[in-house]
mmCIF file of C-alpha atoms in Angstrom:
data_model
loop_
_atom_site.group_PDB
_atom_site.id
_atom_site.type_symbol
_atom_site.label_atom_id
_atom_site.label_comp_id
_atom_site.label_asym_id
_atom_site.label_seq_id
_atom_site.Cartn_x
_atom_site.Cartn_y
_atom_site.Cartn_z
ATOM 1 C CA UNK A 240 69.069 103.369 145.343
ATOM 2 C CA UNK A 241 66.482 105.441 147.019
ATOM 3 C CA UNK A 242 63.866 105.356 150.022
ATOM 4 C CA UNK A 243 62.079 105.048 146.736
ATOM 5 C CA UNK A 244 59.240 105.351 148.803
ATOM 6 C CA UNK A 245 60.235 101.840 149.300
ATOM 7 C CA UNK A 246 68.290 99.248 146.753
ATOM 8 C CA UNK A 247 72.132 96.690 146.582
ATOM 9 C CA UNK A 248 74.940 94.130 144.778
ATOM 10 C CA UNK A 249 76.944 94.821 146.277
ATOM 11 C CA UNK A 250 77.278 94.656 148.090
ATOM 12 C CA UNK A 251 74.228 95.012 147.561
ATOM 13 C CA UNK A 252 73.721 93.212 146.920
ATOM 14 C CA UNK A 253 75.049 92.985 146.352
ATOM 15 C CA UNK A 254 74.094 93.478 145.433
ATOM 16 C CA UNK A 255 75.820 91.175 145.247
ATOM 17 C CA UNK A 256 76.187 87.851 145.802
ATOM 18 C CA UNK A 257 74.367 90.710 145.570
ATOM 19 C CA UNK A 258 74.845 91.177 144.555
ATOM 20 C CA UNK A 259 74.035 91.104 145.452
ATOM 21 C CA UNK A 260 71.529 89.664 143.414
ATOM 22 C CA UNK A 261 65.086 86.696 139.502
ATOM 23 C CA UNK A 262 61.906 88.512 139.501
ATOM 24 C CA UNK A 263 60.753 91.370 141.693
ATOM 25 C CA UNK A 264 57.644 90.994 143.860
ATOM 26 C CA UNK A 265 54.303 92.524 143.111
ATOM 27 C CA UNK A 266 54.090 95.646 145.233
ATOM 28 C CA UNK A 267 52.175 98.878 145.166
ATOM 29 C CA UNK A 268 53.302 101.051 142.273
ATOM 30 C CA UNK A 269 54.687 104.507 143.064
ATOM 31 C CA UNK A 270 52.419 107.485 142.691
ATOM 32 C CA UNK A 271 52.682 109.242 139.334
ATOM 33 C CA UNK A 272 52.946 112.982 138.977
ATOM 34 C CA UNK A 273 53.588 114.628 135.644
ATOM 35 C CA UNK A 274 54.644 117.846 137.363
ATOM 36 C CA UNK A 275 57.274 116.259 139.585
ATOM 37 C CA UNK A 276 60.691 114.722 139.128
ATOM 38 C CA UNK A 277 61.078 110.940 139.071
ATOM 39 C CA UNK A 278 62.685 111.041 142.537
ATOM 40 C CA UNK A 279 61.293 113.405 145.176
ATOM 41 C CA UNK A 280 61.423 113.995 148.931
ATOM 42 C CA UNK A 281 59.895 114.115 151.539
ATOM 43 C CA UNK A 282 56.624 113.146 149.813
ATOM 44 C CA UNK A 283 55.466 111.887 146.426
ATOM 45 C CA UNK A 284 55.484 114.799 143.959
ATOM 46 C CA UNK A 285 57.535 116.750 146.486
ATOM 47 C CA UNK A 286 60.946 118.412 146.064
ATOM 48 C CA UNK A 287 63.190 116.938 143.369
ATOM 49 C CA UNK A 288 66.140 114.928 144.668
ATOM 50 C CA UNK A 289 69.268 116.753 143.567
ATOM 51 C CA UNK A 290 71.931 115.486 141.205
ATOM 52 C CA UNK A 291 74.880 114.206 143.279
ATOM 53 C CA UNK A 292 72.672 113.611 146.320
ATOM 54 C CA UNK A 293 73.481 110.385 148.165
ATOM 55 C CA UNK A 294 70.707 107.867 148.734
ATOM 56 C CA UNK A 295 71.131 105.170 151.368
ATOM 57 C CA UNK A 296 69.153 102.356 152.962
ATOM 58 C CA UNK A 297 69.601 99.343 155.223
ATOM 59 C CA UNK A 298 67.556 96.175 155.532
ATOM 60 C CA UNK A 299 63.973 96.556 156.683
ATOM 61 C CA UNK A 300 63.846 95.972 160.428
ATOM 62 C CA UNK A 301 63.399 92.318 161.298
ATOM 63 C CA UNK A 302 64.364 90.989 157.852
ATOM 64 C CA UNK A 303 67.438 89.321 156.344
ATOM 65 C CA UNK A 304 69.226 89.365 153.024
ATOM 66 C CA UNK A 305 69.328 85.788 151.759
ATOM 67 C CA UNK A 306 71.287 83.870 149.159
ATOM 68 C CA UNK A 307 69.545 80.524 148.930
ATOM 69 C CA UNK A 308 70.408 77.619 146.655
ATOM 70 C CA UNK A 309 66.839 77.448 145.302
ATOM 71 C CA UNK A 310 64.008 79.905 144.781
ATOM 72 C CA UNK A 311 61.768 78.096 147.290
ATOM 73 C CA UNK A 312 64.287 76.629 149.742
ATOM 74 C CA UNK A 313 66.080 77.898 152.829
ATOM 75 C CA UNK A 314 69.552 76.421 152.340
ATOM 76 C CA UNK A 315 72.347 78.895 151.783
ATOM 77 C CA UNK A 316 73.643 82.104 153.331
ATOM 78 C CA UNK A 317 71.587 84.543 155.422
ATOM 79 C CA UNK A 318 72.773 88.024 156.454
ATOM 80 C CA UNK A 319 71.135 89.997 159.260
ATOM 81 C CA UNK A 320 72.677 93.296 158.141
ATOM 82 C CA UNK A 321 73.027 94.871 154.707
ATOM 83 C CA UNK A 322 73.064 98.405 153.327
ATOM 84 C CA UNK A 323 73.682 100.287 150.105
ATOM 85 C CA UNK A 324 74.690 103.766 149.020
ATOM 86 C CA UNK A 325 74.042 105.348 145.622
ATOM 87 C CA UNK A 326 74.722 108.748 144.043
ATOM 88 C CA UNK A 327 72.049 110.372 141.880
ATOM 89 C CA UNK A 328 73.308 111.179 138.370
ATOM 90 C CA UNK A 329 70.128 112.366 136.624
ATOM 91 C CA UNK A 330 66.580 113.022 137.839
ATOM 92 C CA UNK A 331 64.287 114.080 134.983
ATOM 93 C CA UNK A 332 60.629 115.052 135.067
ATOM 94 C CA UNK A 333 58.218 112.143 135.567
ATOM 95 C CA UNK A 334 57.258 109.967 133.889
ATOM 96 C CA UNK A 335 60.821 109.014 133.074
ATOM 97 C CA UNK A 336 63.939 107.249 134.284
ATOM 98 C CA UNK A 337 66.358 108.534 136.905
ATOM 99 C CA UNK A 338 69.928 107.241 136.907
ATOM 100 C CA UNK A 339 72.271 106.550 139.793
ATOM 101 C CA UNK A 340 75.642 105.035 140.551
ATOM 102 C CA UNK A 341 75.573 102.255 143.150
ATOM 103 C CA UNK A 342 78.807 103.010 144.962
ATOM 104 C CA UNK A 343 78.638 100.707 147.986
ATOM 105 C CA UNK A 344 76.779 97.628 149.210
ATOM 106 C CA UNK A 345 77.645 95.550 152.244
ATOM 107 C CA UNK A 346 76.528 92.303 153.875
ATOM 108 C CA UNK A 347 77.465 91.456 157.459
ATOM 109 C CA UNK A 348 76.313 89.269 160.368
ATOM 110 C CA UNK A 349 75.993 86.348 157.962
ATOM 111 C CA UNK A 350 75.419 82.659 158.722
ATOM 112 C CA UNK A 351 75.347 79.486 156.638
ATOM 113 C CA UNK A 352 73.515 76.180 156.785
ATOM 114 C CA UNK A 353 75.194 74.732 153.681
ATOM 115 C CA UNK A 354 76.265 71.140 154.306
ATOM 116 C CA UNK A 355 79.976 70.936 155.031
ATOM 117 C CA UNK A 356 80.331 74.620 155.990
ATOM 118 C CA UNK A 357 80.694 75.995 159.512
ATOM 119 C CA UNK A 358 80.495 79.762 159.099
ATOM 120 C CA UNK A 359 80.728 82.816 156.850
ATOM 121 C CA UNK A 360 83.918 84.865 156.743
ATOM 122 C CA UNK A 361 82.656 87.513 154.323
ATOM 123 C CA UNK A 362 80.207 88.429 151.580
ATOM 124 C CA UNK A 363 81.653 91.041 149.227
ATOM 125 C CA UNK A 364 80.160 92.831 146.246
ATOM 126 C CA UNK A 365 82.844 93.222 143.578
ATOM 127 C CA UNK A 366 83.367 95.617 140.664
ATOM 128 C CA UNK A 367 81.469 98.587 142.088
ATOM 129 C CA UNK A 368 80.175 101.079 141.084
ATOM 130 C CA UNK A 369 77.204 99.694 139.139
ATOM 131 C CA UNK A 370 74.900 101.704 136.884
ATOM 132 C CA UNK A 371 71.372 101.950 138.318
ATOM 133 C CA UNK A 372 68.086 103.075 136.763
ATOM 134 C CA UNK A 373 64.784 103.897 138.490
ATOM 135 C CA UNK A 374 61.700 104.150 136.267
ATOM 136 C CA UNK A 375 58.391 105.853 136.974
ATOM 137 C CA UNK A 376 56.363 102.992 135.524
ATOM 138 C CA UNK A 377 56.082 100.323 138.214
ATOM 139 C CA UNK A 378 58.963 101.731 140.237
ATOM 140 C CA UNK A 379 61.375 99.307 138.591
ATOM 141 C CA UNK A 380 64.959 99.495 139.860
ATOM 142 C CA UNK A 381 67.581 97.990 137.529
ATOM 143 C CA UNK A 382 71.233 97.487 138.472
ATOM 144 C CA UNK A 383 73.635 96.750 135.620
ATOM 145 C CA UNK A 384 77.250 95.712 135.266
ATOM 146 C CA UNK A 385 79.518 95.904 132.228
ATOM 147 C CA UNK A 386 81.498 93.388 130.192
ATOM 148 C CA UNK A 387 84.692 94.361 131.994
ATOM 149 C CA UNK A 388 83.098 94.915 135.418
ATOM 150 C CA UNK A 389 80.241 92.402 135.731
ATOM 151 C CA UNK A 390 77.901 92.142 138.694
ATOM 152 C CA UNK A 391 79.776 89.753 140.953
ATOM 153 C CA UNK A 392 79.813 88.682 144.581
ATOM 154 C CA UNK A 393 82.412 86.729 146.478
ATOM 155 C CA UNK A 394 81.446 84.603 149.454
ATOM 156 C CA UNK A 395 84.112 83.144 151.731
ATOM 157 C CA UNK A 396 82.844 80.240 153.837
ATOM 158 C CA UNK A 397 84.516 78.288 156.600
ATOM 159 C CA UNK A 398 84.530 74.518 156.201
ATOM 160 C CA UNK A 399 85.918 71.530 158.037
ATOM 161 C CA UNK A 400 88.834 71.588 155.582
ATOM 162 C CA UNK A 401 89.436 75.339 155.834
ATOM 163 C CA UNK A 402 88.078 78.440 154.075
ATOM 164 C CA UNK A 403 86.519 78.153 150.619
ATOM 165 C CA UNK A 404 85.866 80.981 148.179
ATOM 166 C CA UNK A 405 82.701 81.035 146.048
ATOM 167 C CA UNK A 406 82.315 83.618 143.270
ATOM 168 C CA UNK A 407 78.874 84.311 141.781
ATOM 169 C CA UNK A 408 77.721 86.325 138.776
ATOM 170 C CA UNK A 409 74.328 87.181 137.271
ATOM 171 C CA UNK A 410 73.449 85.589 133.954
ATOM 172 C CA UNK A 411 72.110 88.776 132.348
ATOM 173 C CA UNK A 412 74.586 91.062 134.147
ATOM 174 C CA UNK A 413 71.709 92.837 135.885
ATOM 175 C CA UNK A 414 69.520 92.749 138.981
ATOM 176 C CA UNK A 415 65.918 93.954 139.160
ATOM 177 C CA UNK A 416 64.003 95.270 142.154
ATOM 178 C CA UNK A 417 60.819 97.190 142.854
ATOM 179 C CA UNK A 418 60.394 100.483 144.707
ATOM 180 C CA UNK A 419 57.176 100.941 146.701
ATOM 181 C CA UNK A 420 56.120 104.316 148.093
ATOM 182 C CA UNK A 421 53.623 102.753 150.486
ATOM 183 C CA UNK A 422 56.399 101.006 152.406
ATOM 184 C CA UNK A 423 59.355 103.279 151.595
ATOM 185 C CA UNK A 424 61.234 100.266 150.324
ATOM 186 C CA UNK A 425 63.125 98.610 147.515
ATOM 187 C CA UNK A 426 62.633 94.848 147.280
ATOM 188 C CA UNK A 427 64.683 92.262 145.422
ATOM 189 C CA UNK A 428 63.182 88.774 145.155
ATOM 190 C CA UNK A 429 64.952 85.639 143.936
ATOM 191 C CA UNK A 430 67.500 87.450 141.795
ATOM 192 C CA UNK A 431 69.501 84.576 140.363
ATOM 193 C CA UNK A 432 73.285 84.356 140.380
ATOM 194 C CA UNK A 433 75.299 81.355 139.226
ATOM 195 C CA UNK A 434 78.627 80.047 140.446
ATOM 196 C CA UNK A 435 81.482 81.467 138.421
ATOM 197 C CA UNK A 436 84.240 79.749 140.392
ATOM 198 C CA UNK A 437 84.688 77.736 143.581
ATOM 199 C CA UNK A 438 84.799 74.151 144.871
ATOM 200 C CA UNK A 439 81.889 71.730 145.020
ATOM 201 C CA UNK A 440 80.786 72.974 148.451
ATOM 202 C CA UNK A 441 79.738 76.226 146.762
ATOM 203 C CA UNK A 442 76.149 75.740 145.644
ATOM 204 C CA UNK A 443 75.701 76.219 141.903
ATOM 205 C CA UNK A 444 72.945 78.842 142.027
ATOM 206 C CA UNK A 445 72.342 81.632 144.533
ATOM 207 C CA UNK A 446 68.942 83.362 144.685
ATOM 208 C CA UNK A 447 69.221 86.814 146.261
ATOM 209 C CA UNK A 448 66.311 88.365 148.157
ATOM 210 C CA UNK A 449 66.246 91.475 150.351
ATOM 211 C CA UNK A 450 64.045 94.425 151.287
ATOM 212 C CA UNK A 451 65.713 97.779 152.013
ATOM 213 C CA UNK A 452 63.689 100.328 153.996
ATOM 214 C CA UNK A 453 63.480 103.204 154.662
ATOM 215 C CA UNK A 454 65.307 104.678 151.666
ATOM 216 C CA UNK A 455 66.566 108.189 152.420
ATOM 217 C CA UNK A 456 68.319 111.166 150.860
ATOM 218 C CA UNK A 457 71.207 111.568 153.280
ATOM 219 C CA UNK A 458 72.403 114.737 151.546
ATOM 220 C CA UNK A 459 69.393 116.644 152.934
ATOM 221 C CA UNK A 460 68.794 117.809 156.491
ATOM 222 C CA UNK A 461 67.005 115.107 158.424
ATOM 223 C CA UNK A 462 67.620 112.478 155.701
ATOM 224 C CA UNK A 463 64.059 112.605 154.309
ATOM 225 C CA UNK A 464 62.501 109.653 152.535
ATOM 226 C CA UNK A 465 62.773 109.337 148.765
ATOM 227 C CA UNK A 466 59.747 108.595 146.564
ATOM 228 C CA UNK A 467 59.315 107.470 142.954
ATOM 229 C CA UNK A 468 56.771 109.353 140.815
#
């Protein structure tokens, strides 16, 4: 997923637990340019991002990736570090839809405040790579799994009785985010995953939220920012 001016699932996230991981926030729509490609650098309507270029981003400074048990609560898992990497597959003229392959997504420095748990061993995005689409209209970023490789995240928590493993999947086998050129970010808000397996200490629903910024084309000298047109 790009520094689409402003993912993943993970994992990154996750996706995710990403998932990696509801509805995207209302943010400024990317600038349109009929003469440009969907993805450009280092400015809107700039140079087309090349096929096979690698796009990467980490969490916006000062923010966390969260997997909370409700859309409005603060109980769950919080990660201070997360990043994703995606390879560009197609980048047509705007308006249109660029495609990517989400090849990596990680979540680290995670903590939990779930009752009965004492720590987080790992948050892993399973079944990568995921198909990813970025559309000109609204800067919508869609991450999709398949029937045989669904979007799935595995969270291993420490508890008083030992480690527990919680596996989460998305109901529609997709995650949706929004790219914003004004902030060079991709934001995921309350993307819902449900428990696929795990003991009762694993909360039944995980809502994934994260903002990745800046999003950059690391295949180019200086890793310029990526914009959606």
